[in-house]
Coordinates of C-alpha atoms in Angstrom, one line a residue:
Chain A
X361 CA 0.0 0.0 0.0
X362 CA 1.0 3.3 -1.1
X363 CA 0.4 6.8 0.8
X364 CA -2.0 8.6 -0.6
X365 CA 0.2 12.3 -0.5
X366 CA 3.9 11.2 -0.9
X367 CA 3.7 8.3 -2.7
X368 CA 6.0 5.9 -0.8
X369 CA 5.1 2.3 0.1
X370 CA 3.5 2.3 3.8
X371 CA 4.8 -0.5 6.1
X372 CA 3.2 -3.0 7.7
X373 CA -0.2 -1.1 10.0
X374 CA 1.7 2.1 9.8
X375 CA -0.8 4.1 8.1
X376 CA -3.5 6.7 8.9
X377 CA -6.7 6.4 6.7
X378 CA -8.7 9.8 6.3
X379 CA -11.6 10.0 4.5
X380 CA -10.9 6.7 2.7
X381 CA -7.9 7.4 1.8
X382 CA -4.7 6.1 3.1
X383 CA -1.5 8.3 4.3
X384 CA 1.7 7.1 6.1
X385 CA 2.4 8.3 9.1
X386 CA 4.4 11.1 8.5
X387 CA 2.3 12.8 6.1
X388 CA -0.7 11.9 8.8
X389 CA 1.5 14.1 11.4
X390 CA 2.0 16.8 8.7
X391 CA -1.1 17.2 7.9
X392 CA -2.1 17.4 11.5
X393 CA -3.9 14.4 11.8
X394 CA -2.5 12.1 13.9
X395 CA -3.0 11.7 17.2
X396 CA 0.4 10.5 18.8
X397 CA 1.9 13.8 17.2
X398 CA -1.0 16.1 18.2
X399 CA 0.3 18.8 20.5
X400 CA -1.2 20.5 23.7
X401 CA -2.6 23.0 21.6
X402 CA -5.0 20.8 19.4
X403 CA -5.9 18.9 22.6
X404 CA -7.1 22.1 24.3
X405 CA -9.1 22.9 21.2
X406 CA -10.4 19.7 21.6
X407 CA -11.4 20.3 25.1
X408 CA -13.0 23.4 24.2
X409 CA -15.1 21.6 21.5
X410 CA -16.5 19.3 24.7
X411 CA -17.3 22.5 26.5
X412 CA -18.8 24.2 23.9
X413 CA -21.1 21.1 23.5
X414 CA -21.8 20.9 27.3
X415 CA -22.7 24.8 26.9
X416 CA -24.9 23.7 24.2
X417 CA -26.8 21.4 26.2
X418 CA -26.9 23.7 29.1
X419 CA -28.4 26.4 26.5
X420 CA -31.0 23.3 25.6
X421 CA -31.9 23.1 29.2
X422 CA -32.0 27.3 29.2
X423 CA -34.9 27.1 25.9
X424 CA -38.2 26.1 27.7
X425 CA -42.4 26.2 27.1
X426 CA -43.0 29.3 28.7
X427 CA -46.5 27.2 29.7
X428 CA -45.4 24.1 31.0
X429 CA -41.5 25.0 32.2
X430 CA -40.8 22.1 30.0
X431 CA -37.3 22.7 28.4
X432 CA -35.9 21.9 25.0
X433 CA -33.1 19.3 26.4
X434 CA -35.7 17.4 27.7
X435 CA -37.5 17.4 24.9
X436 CA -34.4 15.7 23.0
X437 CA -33.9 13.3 25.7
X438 CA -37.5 11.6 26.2
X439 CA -39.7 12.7 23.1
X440 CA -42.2 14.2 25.2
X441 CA -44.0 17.7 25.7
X442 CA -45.6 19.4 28.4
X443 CA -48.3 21.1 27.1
X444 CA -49.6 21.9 23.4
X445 CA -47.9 25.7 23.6
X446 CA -44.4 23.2 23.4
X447 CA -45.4 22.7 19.9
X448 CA -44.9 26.2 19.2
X449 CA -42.0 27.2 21.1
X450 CA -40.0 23.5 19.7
X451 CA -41.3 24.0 16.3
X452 CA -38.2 23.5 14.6
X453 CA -36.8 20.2 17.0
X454 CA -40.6 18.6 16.5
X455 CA -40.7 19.3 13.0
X456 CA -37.0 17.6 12.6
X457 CA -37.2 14.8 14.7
X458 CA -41.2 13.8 13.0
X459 CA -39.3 13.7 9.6
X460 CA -36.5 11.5 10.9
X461 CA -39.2 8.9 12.6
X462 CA -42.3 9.3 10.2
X463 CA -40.2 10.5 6.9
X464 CA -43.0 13.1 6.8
X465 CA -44.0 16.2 8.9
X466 CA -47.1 16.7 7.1
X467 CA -50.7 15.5 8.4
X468 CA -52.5 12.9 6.2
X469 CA -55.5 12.2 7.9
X470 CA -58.9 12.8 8.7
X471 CA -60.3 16.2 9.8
X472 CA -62.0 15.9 13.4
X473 CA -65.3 15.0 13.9
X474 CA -65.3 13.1 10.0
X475 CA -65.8 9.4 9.9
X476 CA -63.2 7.8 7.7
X477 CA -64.3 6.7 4.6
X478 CA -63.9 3.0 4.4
X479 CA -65.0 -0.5 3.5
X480 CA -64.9 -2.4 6.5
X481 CA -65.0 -6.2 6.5
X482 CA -67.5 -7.6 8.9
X483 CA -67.7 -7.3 12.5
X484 CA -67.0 -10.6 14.4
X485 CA -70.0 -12.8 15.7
X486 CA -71.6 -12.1 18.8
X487 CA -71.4 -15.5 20.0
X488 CA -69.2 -18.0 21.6
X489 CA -67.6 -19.7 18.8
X490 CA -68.4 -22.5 17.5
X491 CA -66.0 -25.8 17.3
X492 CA -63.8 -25.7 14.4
X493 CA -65.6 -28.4 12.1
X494 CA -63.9 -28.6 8.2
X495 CA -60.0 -29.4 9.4
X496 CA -60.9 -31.5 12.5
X497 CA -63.5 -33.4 10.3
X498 CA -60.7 -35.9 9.5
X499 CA -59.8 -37.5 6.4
X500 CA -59.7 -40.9 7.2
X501 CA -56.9 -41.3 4.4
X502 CA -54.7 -38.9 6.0
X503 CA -55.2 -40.7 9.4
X504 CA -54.5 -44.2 8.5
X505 CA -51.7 -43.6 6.0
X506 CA -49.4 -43.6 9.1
X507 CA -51.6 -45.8 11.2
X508 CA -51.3 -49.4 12.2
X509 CA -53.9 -51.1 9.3
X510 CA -54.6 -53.4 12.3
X511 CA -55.9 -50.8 14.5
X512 CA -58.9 -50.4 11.9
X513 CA -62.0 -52.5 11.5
X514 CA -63.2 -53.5 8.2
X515 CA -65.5 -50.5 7.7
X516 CA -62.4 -48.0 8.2
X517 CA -60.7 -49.7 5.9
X518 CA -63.8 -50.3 3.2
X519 CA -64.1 -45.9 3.7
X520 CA -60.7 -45.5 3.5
X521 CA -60.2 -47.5 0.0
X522 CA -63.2 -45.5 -1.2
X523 CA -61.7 -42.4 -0.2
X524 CA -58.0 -43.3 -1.3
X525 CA -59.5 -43.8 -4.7
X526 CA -61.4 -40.6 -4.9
X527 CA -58.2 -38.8 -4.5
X528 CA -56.4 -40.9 -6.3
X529 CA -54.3 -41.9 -3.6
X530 CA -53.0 -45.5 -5.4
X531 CA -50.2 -46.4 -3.4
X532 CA -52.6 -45.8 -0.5
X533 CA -55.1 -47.3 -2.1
X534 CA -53.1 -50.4 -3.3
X535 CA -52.0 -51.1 0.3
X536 CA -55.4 -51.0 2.0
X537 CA -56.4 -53.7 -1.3
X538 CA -53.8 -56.2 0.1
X539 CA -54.6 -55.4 3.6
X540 CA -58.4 -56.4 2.9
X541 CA -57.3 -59.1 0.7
X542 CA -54.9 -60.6 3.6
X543 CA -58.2 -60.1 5.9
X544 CA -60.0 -62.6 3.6
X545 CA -57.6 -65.0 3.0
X546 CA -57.8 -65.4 6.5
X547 CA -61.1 -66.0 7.1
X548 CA -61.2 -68.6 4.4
Chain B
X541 CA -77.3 -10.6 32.9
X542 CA -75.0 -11.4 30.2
X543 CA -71.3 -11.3 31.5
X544 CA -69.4 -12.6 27.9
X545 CA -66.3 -11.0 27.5
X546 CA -64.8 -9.9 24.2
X547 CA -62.1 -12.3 24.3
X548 CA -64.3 -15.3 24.3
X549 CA -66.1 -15.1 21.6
X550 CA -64.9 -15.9 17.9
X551 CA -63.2 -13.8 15.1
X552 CA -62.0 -14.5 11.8
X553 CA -58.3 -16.5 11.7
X554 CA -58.7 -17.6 15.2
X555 CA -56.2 -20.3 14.7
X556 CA -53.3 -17.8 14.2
X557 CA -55.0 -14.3 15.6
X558 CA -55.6 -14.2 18.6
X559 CA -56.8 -10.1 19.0
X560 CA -57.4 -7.1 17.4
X561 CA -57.0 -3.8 18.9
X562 CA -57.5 -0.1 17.8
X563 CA -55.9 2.4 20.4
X564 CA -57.1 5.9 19.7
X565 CA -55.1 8.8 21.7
X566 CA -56.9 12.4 21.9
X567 CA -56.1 15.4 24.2
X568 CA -58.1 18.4 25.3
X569 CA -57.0 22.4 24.6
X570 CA -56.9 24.6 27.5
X571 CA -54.8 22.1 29.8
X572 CA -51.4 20.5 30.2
X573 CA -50.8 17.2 29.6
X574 CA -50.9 15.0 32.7
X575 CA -47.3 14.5 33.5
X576 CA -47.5 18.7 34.3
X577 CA -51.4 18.7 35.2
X578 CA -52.3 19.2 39.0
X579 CA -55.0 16.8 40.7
X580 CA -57.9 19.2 40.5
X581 CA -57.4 19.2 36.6
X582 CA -56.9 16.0 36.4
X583 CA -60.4 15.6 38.1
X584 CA -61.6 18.2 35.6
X585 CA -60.6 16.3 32.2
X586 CA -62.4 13.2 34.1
X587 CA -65.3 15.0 34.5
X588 CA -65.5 16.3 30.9
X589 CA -64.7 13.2 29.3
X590 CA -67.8 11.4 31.6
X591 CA -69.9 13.8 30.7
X592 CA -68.9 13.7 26.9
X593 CA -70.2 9.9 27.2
X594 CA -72.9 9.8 29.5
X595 CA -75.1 9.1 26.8
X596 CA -73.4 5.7 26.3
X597 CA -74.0 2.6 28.7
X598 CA -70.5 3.0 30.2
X599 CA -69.6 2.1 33.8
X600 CA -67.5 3.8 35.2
X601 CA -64.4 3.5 37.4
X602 CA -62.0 5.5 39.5
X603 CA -58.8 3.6 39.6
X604 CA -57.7 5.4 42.9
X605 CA -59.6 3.2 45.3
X606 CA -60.7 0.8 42.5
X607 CA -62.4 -2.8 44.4
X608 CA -60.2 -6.1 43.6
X609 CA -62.2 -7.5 41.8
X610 CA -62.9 -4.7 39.5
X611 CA -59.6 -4.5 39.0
X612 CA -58.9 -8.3 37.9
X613 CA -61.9 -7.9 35.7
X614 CA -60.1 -5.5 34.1
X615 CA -57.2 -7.1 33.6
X616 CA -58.5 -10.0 32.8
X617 CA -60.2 -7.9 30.1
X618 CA -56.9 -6.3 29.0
X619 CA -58.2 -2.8 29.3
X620 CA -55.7 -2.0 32.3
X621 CA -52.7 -2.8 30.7
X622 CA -50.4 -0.1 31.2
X623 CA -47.5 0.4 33.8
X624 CA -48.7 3.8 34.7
X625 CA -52.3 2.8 35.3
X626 CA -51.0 0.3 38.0
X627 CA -48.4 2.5 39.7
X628 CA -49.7 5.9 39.8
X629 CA -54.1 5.1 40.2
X630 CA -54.7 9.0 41.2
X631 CA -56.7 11.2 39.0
X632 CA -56.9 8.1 36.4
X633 CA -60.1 6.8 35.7
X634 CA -61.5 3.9 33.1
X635 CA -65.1 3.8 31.5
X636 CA -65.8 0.3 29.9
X637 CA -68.7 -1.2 28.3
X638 CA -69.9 -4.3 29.9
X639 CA -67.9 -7.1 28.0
X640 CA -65.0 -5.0 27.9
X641 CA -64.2 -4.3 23.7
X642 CA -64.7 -0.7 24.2
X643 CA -62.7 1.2 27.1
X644 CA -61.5 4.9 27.5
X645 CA -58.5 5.4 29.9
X646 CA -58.3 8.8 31.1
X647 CA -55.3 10.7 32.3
X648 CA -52.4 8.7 32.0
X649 CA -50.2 9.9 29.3
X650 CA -52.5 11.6 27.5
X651 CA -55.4 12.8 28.2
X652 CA -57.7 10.3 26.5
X653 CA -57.1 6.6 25.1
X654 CA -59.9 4.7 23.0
X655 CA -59.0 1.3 23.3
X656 CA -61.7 -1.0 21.7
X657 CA -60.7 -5.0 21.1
X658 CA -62.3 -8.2 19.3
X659 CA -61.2 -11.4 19.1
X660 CA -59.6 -12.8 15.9
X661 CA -58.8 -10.6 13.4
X662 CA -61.1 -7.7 12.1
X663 CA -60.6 -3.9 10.7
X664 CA -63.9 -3.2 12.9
X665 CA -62.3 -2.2 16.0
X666 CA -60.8 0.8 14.5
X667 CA -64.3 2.2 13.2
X668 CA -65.8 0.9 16.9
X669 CA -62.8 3.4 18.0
X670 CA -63.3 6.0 15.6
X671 CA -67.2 6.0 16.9
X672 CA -66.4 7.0 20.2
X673 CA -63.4 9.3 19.1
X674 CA -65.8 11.4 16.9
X675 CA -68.3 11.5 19.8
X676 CA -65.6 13.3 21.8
X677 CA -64.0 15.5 18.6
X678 CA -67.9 16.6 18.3
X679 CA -68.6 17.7 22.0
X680 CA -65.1 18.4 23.2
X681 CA -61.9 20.7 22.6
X682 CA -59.3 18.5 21.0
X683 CA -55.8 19.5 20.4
X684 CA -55.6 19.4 16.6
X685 CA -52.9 21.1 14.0
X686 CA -53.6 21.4 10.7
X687 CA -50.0 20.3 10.1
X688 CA -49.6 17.8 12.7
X689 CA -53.0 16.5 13.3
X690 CA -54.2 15.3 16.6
X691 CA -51.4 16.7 19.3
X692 CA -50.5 14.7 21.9
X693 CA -47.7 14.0 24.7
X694 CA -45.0 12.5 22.9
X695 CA -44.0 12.1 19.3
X696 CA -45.8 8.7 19.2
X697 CA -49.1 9.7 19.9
X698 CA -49.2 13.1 17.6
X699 CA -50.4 12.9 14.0
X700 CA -52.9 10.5 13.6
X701 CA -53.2 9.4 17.6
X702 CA -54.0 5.7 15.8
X703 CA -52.5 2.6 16.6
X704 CA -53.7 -1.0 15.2
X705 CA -52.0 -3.6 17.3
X706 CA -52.8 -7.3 16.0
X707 CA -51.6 -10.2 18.9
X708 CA -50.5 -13.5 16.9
X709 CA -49.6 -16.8 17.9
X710 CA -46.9 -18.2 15.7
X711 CA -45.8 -21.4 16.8
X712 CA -45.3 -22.7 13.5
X713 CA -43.4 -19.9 12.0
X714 CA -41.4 -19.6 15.7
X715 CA -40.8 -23.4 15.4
X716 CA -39.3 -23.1 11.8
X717 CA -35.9 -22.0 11.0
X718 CA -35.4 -18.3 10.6
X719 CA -39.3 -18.0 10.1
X720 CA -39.2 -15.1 13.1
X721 CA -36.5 -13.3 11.1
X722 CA -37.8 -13.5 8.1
X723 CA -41.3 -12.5 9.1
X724 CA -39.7 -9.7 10.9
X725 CA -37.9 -8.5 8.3
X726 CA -41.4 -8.5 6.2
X727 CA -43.0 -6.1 8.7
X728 CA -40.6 -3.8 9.4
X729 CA -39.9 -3.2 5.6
X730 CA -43.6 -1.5 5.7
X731 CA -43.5 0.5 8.6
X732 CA -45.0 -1.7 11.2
X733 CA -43.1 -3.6 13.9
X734 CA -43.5 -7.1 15.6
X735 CA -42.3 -8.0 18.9
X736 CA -42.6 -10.9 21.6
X737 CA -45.3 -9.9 23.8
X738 CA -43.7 -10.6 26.8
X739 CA -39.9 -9.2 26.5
X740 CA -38.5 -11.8 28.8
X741 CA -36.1 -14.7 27.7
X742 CA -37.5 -16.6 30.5
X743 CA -40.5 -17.2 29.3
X744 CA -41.1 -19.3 26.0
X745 CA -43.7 -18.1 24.4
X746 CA -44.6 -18.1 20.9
X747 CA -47.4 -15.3 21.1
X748 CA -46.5 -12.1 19.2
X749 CA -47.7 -8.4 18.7
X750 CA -47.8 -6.8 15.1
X751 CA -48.1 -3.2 15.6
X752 CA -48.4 0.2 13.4
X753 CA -46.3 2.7 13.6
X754 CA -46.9 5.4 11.1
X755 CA -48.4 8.6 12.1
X756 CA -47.9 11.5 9.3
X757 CA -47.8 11.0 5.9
X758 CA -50.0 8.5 5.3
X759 CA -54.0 8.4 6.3
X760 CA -56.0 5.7 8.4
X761 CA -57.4 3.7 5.5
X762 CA -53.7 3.6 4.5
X763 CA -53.0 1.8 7.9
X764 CA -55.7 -0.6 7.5
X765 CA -55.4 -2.0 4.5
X766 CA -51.3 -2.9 5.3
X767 CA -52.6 -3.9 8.4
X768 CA -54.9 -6.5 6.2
X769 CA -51.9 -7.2 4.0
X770 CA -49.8 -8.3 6.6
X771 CA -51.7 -10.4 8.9
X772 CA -53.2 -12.5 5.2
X773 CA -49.9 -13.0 4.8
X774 CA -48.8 -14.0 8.1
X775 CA -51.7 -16.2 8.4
X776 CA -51.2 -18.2 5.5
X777 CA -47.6 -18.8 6.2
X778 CA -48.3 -20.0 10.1
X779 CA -50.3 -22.4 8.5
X780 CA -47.6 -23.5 6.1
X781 CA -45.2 -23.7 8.7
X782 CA -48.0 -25.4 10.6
X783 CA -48.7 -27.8 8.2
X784 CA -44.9 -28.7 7.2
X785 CA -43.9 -29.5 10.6
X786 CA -46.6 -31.8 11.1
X787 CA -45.9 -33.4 7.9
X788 CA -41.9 -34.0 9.2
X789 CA -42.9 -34.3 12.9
X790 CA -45.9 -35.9 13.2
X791 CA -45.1 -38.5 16.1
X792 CA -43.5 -35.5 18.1
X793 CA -46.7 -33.0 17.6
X794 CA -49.2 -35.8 18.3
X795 CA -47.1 -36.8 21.6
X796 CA -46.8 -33.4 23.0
X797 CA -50.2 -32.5 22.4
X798 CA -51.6 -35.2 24.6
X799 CA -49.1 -35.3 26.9
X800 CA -49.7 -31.4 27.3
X801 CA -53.8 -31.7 27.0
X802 CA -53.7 -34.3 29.8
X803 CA -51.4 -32.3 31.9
X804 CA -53.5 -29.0 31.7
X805 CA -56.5 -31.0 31.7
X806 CA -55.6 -33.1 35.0
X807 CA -53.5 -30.3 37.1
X808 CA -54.5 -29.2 40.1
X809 CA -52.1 -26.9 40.6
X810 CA -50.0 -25.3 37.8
X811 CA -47.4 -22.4 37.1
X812 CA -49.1 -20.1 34.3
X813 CA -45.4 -20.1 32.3
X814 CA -44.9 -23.8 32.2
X815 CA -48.9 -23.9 31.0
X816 CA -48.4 -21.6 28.1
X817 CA -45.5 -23.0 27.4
X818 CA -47.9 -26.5 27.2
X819 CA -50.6 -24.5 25.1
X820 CA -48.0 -24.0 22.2
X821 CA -48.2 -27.5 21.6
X822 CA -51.7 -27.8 22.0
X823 CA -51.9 -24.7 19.2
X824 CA -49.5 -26.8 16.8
X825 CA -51.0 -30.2 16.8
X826 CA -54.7 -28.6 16.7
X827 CA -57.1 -29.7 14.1
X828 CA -55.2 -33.3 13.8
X829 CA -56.5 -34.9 16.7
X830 CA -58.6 -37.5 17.1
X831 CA -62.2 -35.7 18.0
X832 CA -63.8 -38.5 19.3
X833 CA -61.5 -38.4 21.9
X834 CA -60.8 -34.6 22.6
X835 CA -62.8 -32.3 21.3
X836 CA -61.3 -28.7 21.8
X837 CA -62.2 -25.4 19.7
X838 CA -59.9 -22.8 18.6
X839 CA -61.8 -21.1 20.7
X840 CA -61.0 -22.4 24.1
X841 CA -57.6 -22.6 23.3
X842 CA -57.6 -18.7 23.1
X843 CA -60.3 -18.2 25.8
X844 CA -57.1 -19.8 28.1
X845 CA -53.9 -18.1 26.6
X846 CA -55.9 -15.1 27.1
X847 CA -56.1 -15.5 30.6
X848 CA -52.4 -16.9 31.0
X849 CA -50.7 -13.8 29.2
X850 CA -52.9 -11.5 31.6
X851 CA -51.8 -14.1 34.8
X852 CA -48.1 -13.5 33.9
X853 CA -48.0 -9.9 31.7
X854 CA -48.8 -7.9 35.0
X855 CA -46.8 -9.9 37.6
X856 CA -43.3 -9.3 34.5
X857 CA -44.4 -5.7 34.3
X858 CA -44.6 -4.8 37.9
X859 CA -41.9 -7.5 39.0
X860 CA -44.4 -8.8 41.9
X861 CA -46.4 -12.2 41.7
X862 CA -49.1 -13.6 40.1
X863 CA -52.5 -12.8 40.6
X864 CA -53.7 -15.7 41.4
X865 CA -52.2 -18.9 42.9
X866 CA -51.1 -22.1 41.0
X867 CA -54.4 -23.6 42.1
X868 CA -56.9 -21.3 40.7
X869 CA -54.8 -21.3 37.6
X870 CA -55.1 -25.1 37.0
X871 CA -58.6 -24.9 38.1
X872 CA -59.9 -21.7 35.6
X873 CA -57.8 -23.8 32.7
X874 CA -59.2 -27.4 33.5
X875 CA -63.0 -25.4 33.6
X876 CA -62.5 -24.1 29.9
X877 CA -61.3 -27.1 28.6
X878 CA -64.2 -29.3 29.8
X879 CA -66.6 -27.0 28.5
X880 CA -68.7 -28.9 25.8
X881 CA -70.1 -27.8 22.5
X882 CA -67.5 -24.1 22.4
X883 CA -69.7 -22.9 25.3

């Protein structure tokens, strides 16, 4: 890897990247950005940055609803207004922060005291329901397909061959046949 | 007197949807909102919001001083469901109807919450809402903005003030790979969330809440309709995911569901986590079972996770202890599941 400014190859780790680009060290320093070579001065600036933003939030705490006492910096750190006059005096902060979370400050609704306009489905029955007949109706296919054929009496397995067939089922089908079939060798 | 409650009666997708809920939030000009109001304004708004309504068959109910047993019905009901409504009762009040799917909660963050509720899933709650939301628009002095709508306490509530919130049970999706991923990823990508409805790891529970979020930019019917969108879709692939397992597992479904009917069936005394823990399996296997031998409804199985997530949701939100005791618990669950004929 090559720096960025001077050109030369950067050993091993020994480079600064800023802004996607990549310096050597030296050139970092030069350019004032590296930290090991930063000097009291730029650290004091740095310390002054901090204050300034303390100061800021201080002023934050300073800005309040002149209705409610509710200030700005509390505002920022819960979401939450006092009173509606803090829509007013945190016009700007409300209007910012209702872009960022809705990705639109402007009201879409319906006007108060208008019914929406709207095709509803039904409302839900009024009575207790009833039991769930269709799925638990079983298919006496899908039940003895795993099943022990000599669990079931010869009616089950007459019902199921009908009902194998119907949905064409074969191998289903085609095992009940030799189950009935073994059934009446038997009894002969 | 008839004393049915929302929850047990029936609604459409019952299998995977197991409520439906429109919240409403409005607030009144000429006062703070109740974080800054003082007691005697706090009695005010209560006041002017009873009187708004008086012409509806409401009761009712003070929460400072509020009987035991109207508070467990309320509960129970799932209308006092908020962490500020249990900590802080004073200058809070509640009107209900009798079986509990319409409710107004005044003064805790806002002025006024509609909450109505239905079992399964339906659109209707939202215009059962609206109903009562106009009622107040019409006779009272609501905080609206032409540019920000309805105003209310926080962010959250201002703009619309609407909120559809559909609670899901998803065993099937929760039991399948990356399903609660995938299907999170599906309903975040329009603007609505999902999440666990009890945020504790330790409780297993496969019960859900899918929940909008929008509030400017788009209208109510807009809300709806993706609200529609989303739980079709969820639906038909909890049954998918429903159906596949059973198709690889069979012998494991069919074993735990027995094993956990006869359990919640013959307790006398159980925990309410390690029974909806049991009632998962019971939701999976349903609809495969052998009806001549149990015969269960979709129905009951919701009438009693119901009553489970409002045993355990209080006692996680407030950190305390159930409600009731092990005993009753086995006892209320045992009494829905020998009902016959869905009643």
């Amino acid at each position: 890897m090559r720096c960025y400014r001077c050109g030369r190859q950067i050993p091993n780790n020994n480079y600064t990247r800023i802004n996607g680009s990549y310096f050597c060290n030296d050139c970092a320093s030069e350019m004032g950005f590296s930290l090991f070579s930063m000097d009291f001065n730029s650290l004091d600036g740095l310390n002054q940055a901090i204050n300034a933003m303390k100061e800021l939030d201080f002023a934050n705490s300073g800005i309040f609803c002149a209705n409610c006492g509710t200030t700005l910096n509390e505002f920022e750190n819960t979401g939450t207004v006092g009173c509606i006059s803090c829509f007013n005096t945190f016009s700007n902060e409300i209007a910012k922060r209702m872009l960022r979370t809705y990705g639109s400050d402007q009201y879409a609704g319906r006007a108060p005291g208008e019914a929406l306009d709207y095709s509803y489905e039904s409302a839900p029955s009024d009575k207790p329901a009833a039991k769930k007949a269709k799925k638990q109706t079983k298919d006496i296919t899908e039940r003895i397909s795993k099943a022990d054929f000599g669990t079931l009496s010869d009616e089950q397995l007459d019902e199921a061959m009908k009902q194998a067939v119907e949905k064409e089922d074969f191998v289903l089908a085609a095992r009940i046949r030799d189950e009935i079939n073994s059934r009446k060798g038997g009894q002969q | 007197m008839n004393n049915v409650k929302w929850y047990e009666l029936s609604g459409r997708d019952p299998d995977v949807v197991l409520s439906s809920k429109a919240l409403i939030t409005r607030n009144l000009t000429g006062y703070k909102f109740p974080a800054k109001m003082s007691m005697e304004e706090k009695d005010e708004v209560i006041d002017k919001v009873f009187e708004a309504l008086s012409g509806r068959d409401l009761e009712k109910y003070l929460l400072e001083g509020i009987s035991e047993s109207d508070r467990s019905d309320l509960i129970d009901s799932q209308v006092l469901s908020e962490r500020g409504m249990f900590e802080n009762p004073e200058g809070k009040a509640i009107l209900s109807n009798q079986d509990r799917s319409l409710s107004v909660l005044i003064g805790n963050n806002d002025h006024i919450k509609i909450k109505a509720q239905a079992s399964g899933y339906t659109d209707s709650v939202y215009r059962a809402a609206e109903e009562t939301a106009i009622e107040l628009e019409k006779k009272l002095d609501i905080a609206y903005s032409s540019k920000y709508g309805f105003l209310g306490s926080s962010i959250n509530n201002t703009g619309l003030g609407v909120k559809l919130l559909y609670t899901i049970v998803i065993p099937g999706i929760a039991g399948t790979g990356d399903g609660i991923k995938a299907v999170k990823q599906a309903v975040t990508s329009r603007d609505w969330k999902i999440y666990p409805f009890f945020n504790d790891k330790n409780v297993k529970c496969d019960v859900y809440v899918i929940s909008s979020t929008a509030a400017l930019g788009v209208d109510e019917s807009m809300i709806l309709d993706m609200g529609k969108k989303l739980i079709e879709e969820i639906v038909k692939i909890e049954r998918m995911c429903r159906d596949n397992l059973y198709k690889n597992r069979p012998d494991i479904l069919e074993n735990n569901f027995y094993r956990s009917y006869g359990i919640l069936y013959y307790s006398k005394c159980i925990d309410p986590l390690e029974a909806i823990d049991l009632m998962g399996w019971i939701r999976l296997f349903h609809g495969n079972e052998d009806r001549s031998e149990i015969d269960l409804s979709d129905n009951q199985i919701n009438t009693i996770i119901s009553r489970l997530l409002w045993e355990i949701f209080p006692m996680l939100l407030l950190k305390g202890e159930y409600r009731s005791d092990e005993k009753y618990t086995a006892m209320r669950i045992a009494g829905i599941l020998k009902r016959k004929n869905g009643q």
